[in-house]
Short mmCIF file of C-alpha atoms in Angstrom, two decimals:
data_model
loop_
_atom_site.label_atom_id
_atom_site.label_comp_id
_atom_site.label_asym_id
_atom_site.label_seq_id
_atom_site.Cartn_x
_atom_site.Cartn_y
_atom_site.Cartn_z
CA MET A 753 -12.28 13.45 -3.27
CA ASP A 754 -12.17 10.04 -4.99
CA ILE A 755 -12.94 6.82 -3.16
CA ASN A 756 -9.30 6.02 -2.34
CA GLN A 757 -8.77 9.47 -0.86
CA ARG A 758 -12.00 9.15 1.10
CA ILE A 759 -10.93 5.79 2.55
CA GLU A 760 -7.46 7.09 3.40
CA SER A 761 -8.92 10.16 5.11
CA TYR A 762 -11.32 7.99 7.11
CA TRP A 763 -8.58 5.73 8.47
CA ASP A 764 -6.32 8.70 9.18
CA LYS A 765 -9.09 10.03 11.44
CA ARG A 766 -9.50 6.63 13.12
CA SER A 767 -5.76 5.99 13.57
CA GLU A 768 -5.21 7.24 17.12
CA ALA A 769 -8.09 5.30 18.68
CA PHE A 770 -7.26 2.30 16.48
CA ASN A 771 -3.67 2.37 17.71
CA GLU A 772 -4.80 2.42 21.36
CA LEU A 773 -7.01 -0.61 20.70
CA ARG A 774 -4.25 -2.59 19.00
CA LEU A 775 -1.75 -1.77 21.76
CA GLN A 776 -4.30 -3.03 24.27
CA GLU A 777 -4.74 -6.20 22.22
CA LEU A 778 -0.98 -6.78 21.99
CA LYS A 779 -0.94 -6.93 25.80
CA SER A 780 -3.99 -9.17 26.04
CA PRO A 781 -4.50 -12.96 25.78
CA ASN A 782 -5.68 -12.32 22.21
CA ALA A 783 -2.11 -11.67 21.10
CA LYS A 784 -0.89 -15.09 22.23
CA ALA A 785 -3.93 -16.71 20.61
CA TRP A 786 -3.38 -14.92 17.30
CA HIS A 787 0.31 -15.87 17.39
CA ALA A 788 -0.54 -19.53 17.95
CA LEU A 789 -2.94 -19.49 15.01
CA LEU A 790 -0.43 -17.84 12.68
CA ALA A 791 2.24 -20.34 13.76
CA GLN A 792 0.05 -23.19 12.52
CA HIS A 793 0.27 -21.85 8.98
CA ILE A 794 3.57 -19.97 8.75
CA PRO A 795 6.86 -21.80 9.47
CA LEU A 796 8.57 -20.13 12.41
CA ASP A 797 11.66 -22.35 12.48
CA ARG A 798 13.49 -20.41 9.76
CA PRO A 799 13.77 -16.73 8.82
CA LEU A 800 11.11 -15.60 6.37
CA ARG A 801 10.32 -12.42 4.52
CA ILE A 802 6.74 -11.46 5.40
CA LEU A 803 4.44 -8.69 4.17
CA ASP A 804 1.66 -7.44 6.45
CA VAL A 805 -0.83 -5.68 4.16
CA GLY A 806 -3.13 -3.12 5.75
CA THR A 807 -1.00 -3.39 8.86
CA GLY A 808 -2.90 -0.68 10.70
CA THR A 809 -0.53 0.06 13.55
CA GLY A 810 1.47 -3.15 13.29
CA PHE A 811 -0.35 -5.88 15.22
CA PHE A 812 0.63 -8.88 13.04
CA THR A 813 4.03 -7.38 12.27
CA PHE A 814 5.02 -7.11 15.92
CA LEU A 815 3.75 -10.62 16.67
CA LEU A 816 6.08 -12.11 14.06
CA CYS A 817 9.19 -9.97 13.76
CA HIS A 818 10.82 -11.23 16.98
CA HIS A 819 11.20 -14.69 15.39
CA GLY A 820 14.00 -13.35 13.22
CA HIS A 821 11.74 -12.76 10.24
CA THR A 822 12.07 -9.71 8.03
CA VAL A 823 8.60 -8.21 8.37
CA THR A 824 7.28 -5.20 6.49
CA GLY A 825 3.94 -3.59 7.26
CA ILE A 826 2.19 -1.42 4.69
CA ASP A 827 -0.91 0.74 4.94
CA MET A 828 -2.52 3.40 2.74
CA SER A 829 -3.10 5.62 5.79
CA GLN A 830 -0.09 7.79 6.55
CA GLN A 831 -1.27 8.28 10.13
CA MET A 832 -1.45 4.51 10.66
CA VAL A 833 2.11 4.22 9.34
CA ASN A 834 3.26 7.01 11.64
CA HIS A 835 1.82 5.17 14.66
CA SER A 836 3.41 1.91 13.49
CA ARG A 837 6.83 3.49 13.23
CA GLN A 838 6.50 5.03 16.68
CA ASN A 839 5.46 1.67 18.10
CA ALA A 840 8.45 0.01 16.43
CA SER A 841 10.72 2.52 18.13
CA THR A 842 9.02 1.95 21.49
CA PHE A 843 9.26 -1.84 21.17
CA HIS A 844 12.82 -1.70 19.77
CA SER A 845 11.48 -3.70 16.85
CA THR A 846 13.25 -4.44 13.57
CA ALA A 847 9.96 -4.13 11.68
CA THR A 848 9.68 -1.58 8.89
CA PHE A 849 6.57 0.26 7.73
CA GLU A 850 5.68 1.95 4.45
CA LYS A 851 2.72 3.88 3.09
CA MET A 852 1.49 1.84 0.13
CA ASP A 853 -1.65 0.85 -1.77
CA ALA A 854 -2.53 -2.82 -1.22
CA THR A 855 -3.44 -3.09 -4.93
CA LYS A 856 -0.20 -1.52 -6.24
CA LEU A 857 2.73 -3.07 -4.44
CA ALA A 858 6.21 -1.65 -5.02
CA TYR A 859 7.93 -5.04 -4.81
CA GLU A 860 9.41 -7.42 -7.33
CA GLU A 861 7.71 -10.68 -8.23
CA GLY A 862 8.50 -13.49 -5.79
CA THR A 863 9.74 -11.26 -2.96
CA PHE A 864 7.86 -12.68 0.05
CA ASP A 865 7.42 -16.06 1.71
CA ALA A 866 4.09 -14.99 3.23
CA VAL A 867 1.51 -12.23 2.93
CA LEU A 868 -0.82 -11.50 5.85
CA SER A 869 -3.89 -9.31 6.10
CA ARG A 870 -6.50 -8.65 8.77
CA ASN A 871 -9.76 -6.73 8.28
CA LEU A 872 -8.62 -5.12 5.04
CA THR A 873 -10.22 -6.62 1.95
CA TRP A 874 -13.72 -5.45 2.90
CA THR A 875 -12.42 -1.86 2.66
CA LEU A 876 -10.89 -2.11 -0.82
CA PRO A 877 -12.39 -0.68 -4.01
CA ASP A 878 -10.68 -3.47 -6.00
CA PRO A 879 -9.92 -6.55 -3.86
CA LYS A 880 -9.32 -8.70 -6.96
CA ALA A 881 -6.42 -6.41 -7.87
CA ALA A 882 -5.12 -6.84 -4.33
CA TYR A 883 -5.21 -10.64 -4.54
CA THR A 884 -3.49 -10.44 -7.93
CA GLU A 885 -0.69 -8.35 -6.45
CA TRP A 886 -0.32 -10.51 -3.34
CA LEU A 887 0.08 -13.62 -5.46
CA ARG A 888 2.55 -11.81 -7.72
CA VAL A 889 4.91 -10.85 -4.90
CA LEU A 890 4.78 -14.31 -3.30
CA LYS A 891 7.54 -16.83 -3.85
CA PRO A 892 6.53 -20.22 -5.30
CA SER A 893 4.66 -22.17 -2.59
CA GLY A 894 4.32 -18.95 -0.58
CA VAL A 895 1.28 -18.48 1.64
CA ILE A 896 -1.41 -15.81 1.95
CA LEU A 897 -3.40 -15.67 5.19
CA ASN A 898 -6.34 -13.31 4.90
CA PHE A 899 -8.61 -12.68 7.89
CA ASP A 900 -11.80 -10.77 7.17
CA SER A 901 -15.59 -10.69 7.62
CA ASP A 902 -18.61 -10.39 5.37
CA TYR A 903 -19.53 -6.86 6.38
CA GLY A 904 -21.60 -6.16 3.27
CA LYS A 905 -25.02 -6.14 4.95
CA THR A 906 -23.78 -4.67 8.25
CA THR A 907 -24.66 -1.18 9.48
CA PHE A 908 -21.99 -0.10 11.92
CA ALA A 909 -23.32 1.22 15.22
CA ARG A 910 -22.11 1.92 18.74
CA ASN A 911 -22.80 -1.19 20.82
CA GLU A 912 -22.44 -0.97 24.58
CA GLY A 913 -19.65 -3.17 25.82
CA HIS A 914 -17.96 -3.54 22.42
CA VAL A 915 -14.55 -2.12 21.58
CA HIS A 916 -16.15 0.47 19.27
CA ALA A 917 -18.67 1.68 21.86
CA ASN A 918 -16.99 5.09 22.13
CA VAL A 919 -16.49 5.72 18.42
CA ASP A 920 -18.28 8.88 17.29
CA GLY A 921 -21.55 8.12 15.52
CA HIS A 922 -20.63 10.34 12.56
CA ILE A 923 -17.44 8.30 12.09
CA LEU A 924 -19.44 5.06 12.05
CA ASP A 925 -21.93 6.56 9.58
CA GLU A 926 -19.03 7.46 7.31
CA CYS A 927 -17.69 3.92 7.60
CA THR A 928 -21.06 2.47 6.62
CA ALA A 929 -21.41 4.92 3.71
CA ILE A 930 -17.97 4.04 2.34
CA LYS A 931 -18.64 0.32 2.73
CA ASN A 932 -21.95 0.57 0.91
CA SER A 933 -20.25 2.28 -2.03
CA LEU A 934 -17.84 -0.62 -2.60
CA ALA A 935 -18.58 -3.46 -5.01
CA ILE A 936 -17.19 -6.06 -2.59
CA SER A 937 -20.08 -5.27 -0.22
CA GLN A 938 -22.48 -6.75 -2.78
CA GLU A 939 -20.65 -10.08 -2.86
CA THR A 940 -21.19 -13.13 -0.65
CA ARG A 941 -18.02 -13.70 1.26
CA PRO A 942 -15.81 -15.61 1.65
CA ALA A 943 -17.22 -17.56 -1.32
CA TRP A 944 -16.27 -14.69 -3.62
CA ASP A 945 -12.71 -14.61 -2.25
CA LEU A 946 -12.23 -18.37 -2.66
CA LYS A 947 -13.51 -18.29 -6.24
CA THR A 948 -11.40 -15.26 -7.14
CA CYS A 949 -8.13 -16.70 -5.84
CA LYS A 950 -8.77 -19.97 -7.67
CA GLN A 951 -9.42 -18.01 -10.88
CA LEU A 952 -6.14 -16.18 -10.36
CA GLY A 953 -4.30 -19.49 -10.43
CA ALA A 954 -3.63 -20.20 -6.77
CA HIS A 955 -2.30 -23.73 -6.24
CA GLU A 956 -4.36 -24.31 -3.09
CA VAL A 957 -7.17 -22.41 -1.38
CA SER A 958 -8.69 -23.41 1.96
CA LEU A 959 -10.96 -21.83 4.54
CA VAL A 960 -11.65 -21.66 8.26
CA PRO A 961 -15.15 -20.15 8.41
CA ASP A 962 -14.76 -18.50 11.82
CA VAL A 963 -11.59 -18.04 13.88
CA ARG A 964 -13.23 -16.10 16.72
CA PRO A 965 -13.27 -19.11 19.09
CA TYR A 966 -9.49 -19.32 18.70
CA VAL A 967 -8.41 -15.67 18.83
CA GLN A 968 -10.97 -13.78 20.90
CA GLN A 969 -9.78 -14.81 24.34
CA ASP A 970 -10.07 -11.49 26.18
CA THR A 971 -13.57 -10.78 27.51
CA ASN A 972 -12.65 -7.07 27.74
CA LEU A 973 -12.21 -6.91 23.95
CA GLN A 974 -15.63 -7.64 22.47
CA TYR A 975 -15.95 -7.14 18.71
CA GLU A 976 -18.98 -7.26 16.42
CA GLU A 977 -20.90 -10.52 16.44
CA ILE A 978 -19.94 -11.55 12.94
CA PRO A 979 -17.71 -14.47 11.86
CA ILE A 980 -14.06 -13.78 11.06
CA PHE A 981 -12.98 -16.10 8.29
CA MET A 982 -9.43 -17.18 7.51
CA MET A 983 -8.60 -17.88 3.90
CA ARG A 984 -5.30 -19.66 3.31
CA VAL A 985 -3.90 -19.45 -0.20
CA VAL A 986 -0.81 -21.26 -1.46
CA LYS A 987 0.79 -19.99 -4.65
#
């Protein structure tokens, strides 16, 4: 099993519990907070074509599609995509979901007004290739919003009171082992991400070092105590 297959298999196994967590979050104050943050950086007054990369089970996609946008969520895990499609049916959503590699997008150049991603780039064997592809499929002046954390030195463990408290220890060990095998885990982030996107020719790159004070509004949804950065990239 190569690294991509190993990552896909891991997230397939996590998909059911992950879906339950995201459905809980969609009903929580976090959803409104995330929506408000996205609205500061993505125009909501006109229909856009938006790509949600590493959609998981559709959290960002469902937040945005009711504005009249054409939103597509992609994920390399087939089980995540299956849950997303079921959620779309349940919510009567116009969102569409496809199984796809974040580093090999099946879209023409200049297809999207915005590309979004949450907690994905730390899991990728080749995040530079992902940024290259995201910029390629953006329209001129299009925006990338990438939310992620510097998990490189983290060992994942079950922490009482956190959302992952009930995750099987073997699953968390596998997550840590996969993470440690990836080159991105040896980089200092988000400095590496900022530098890479500038090297790839982005017109503008900016950073919010930690969005947790804005988006983590539900005390019943406690995540790891590590900053969540937001990198905003304009093509």
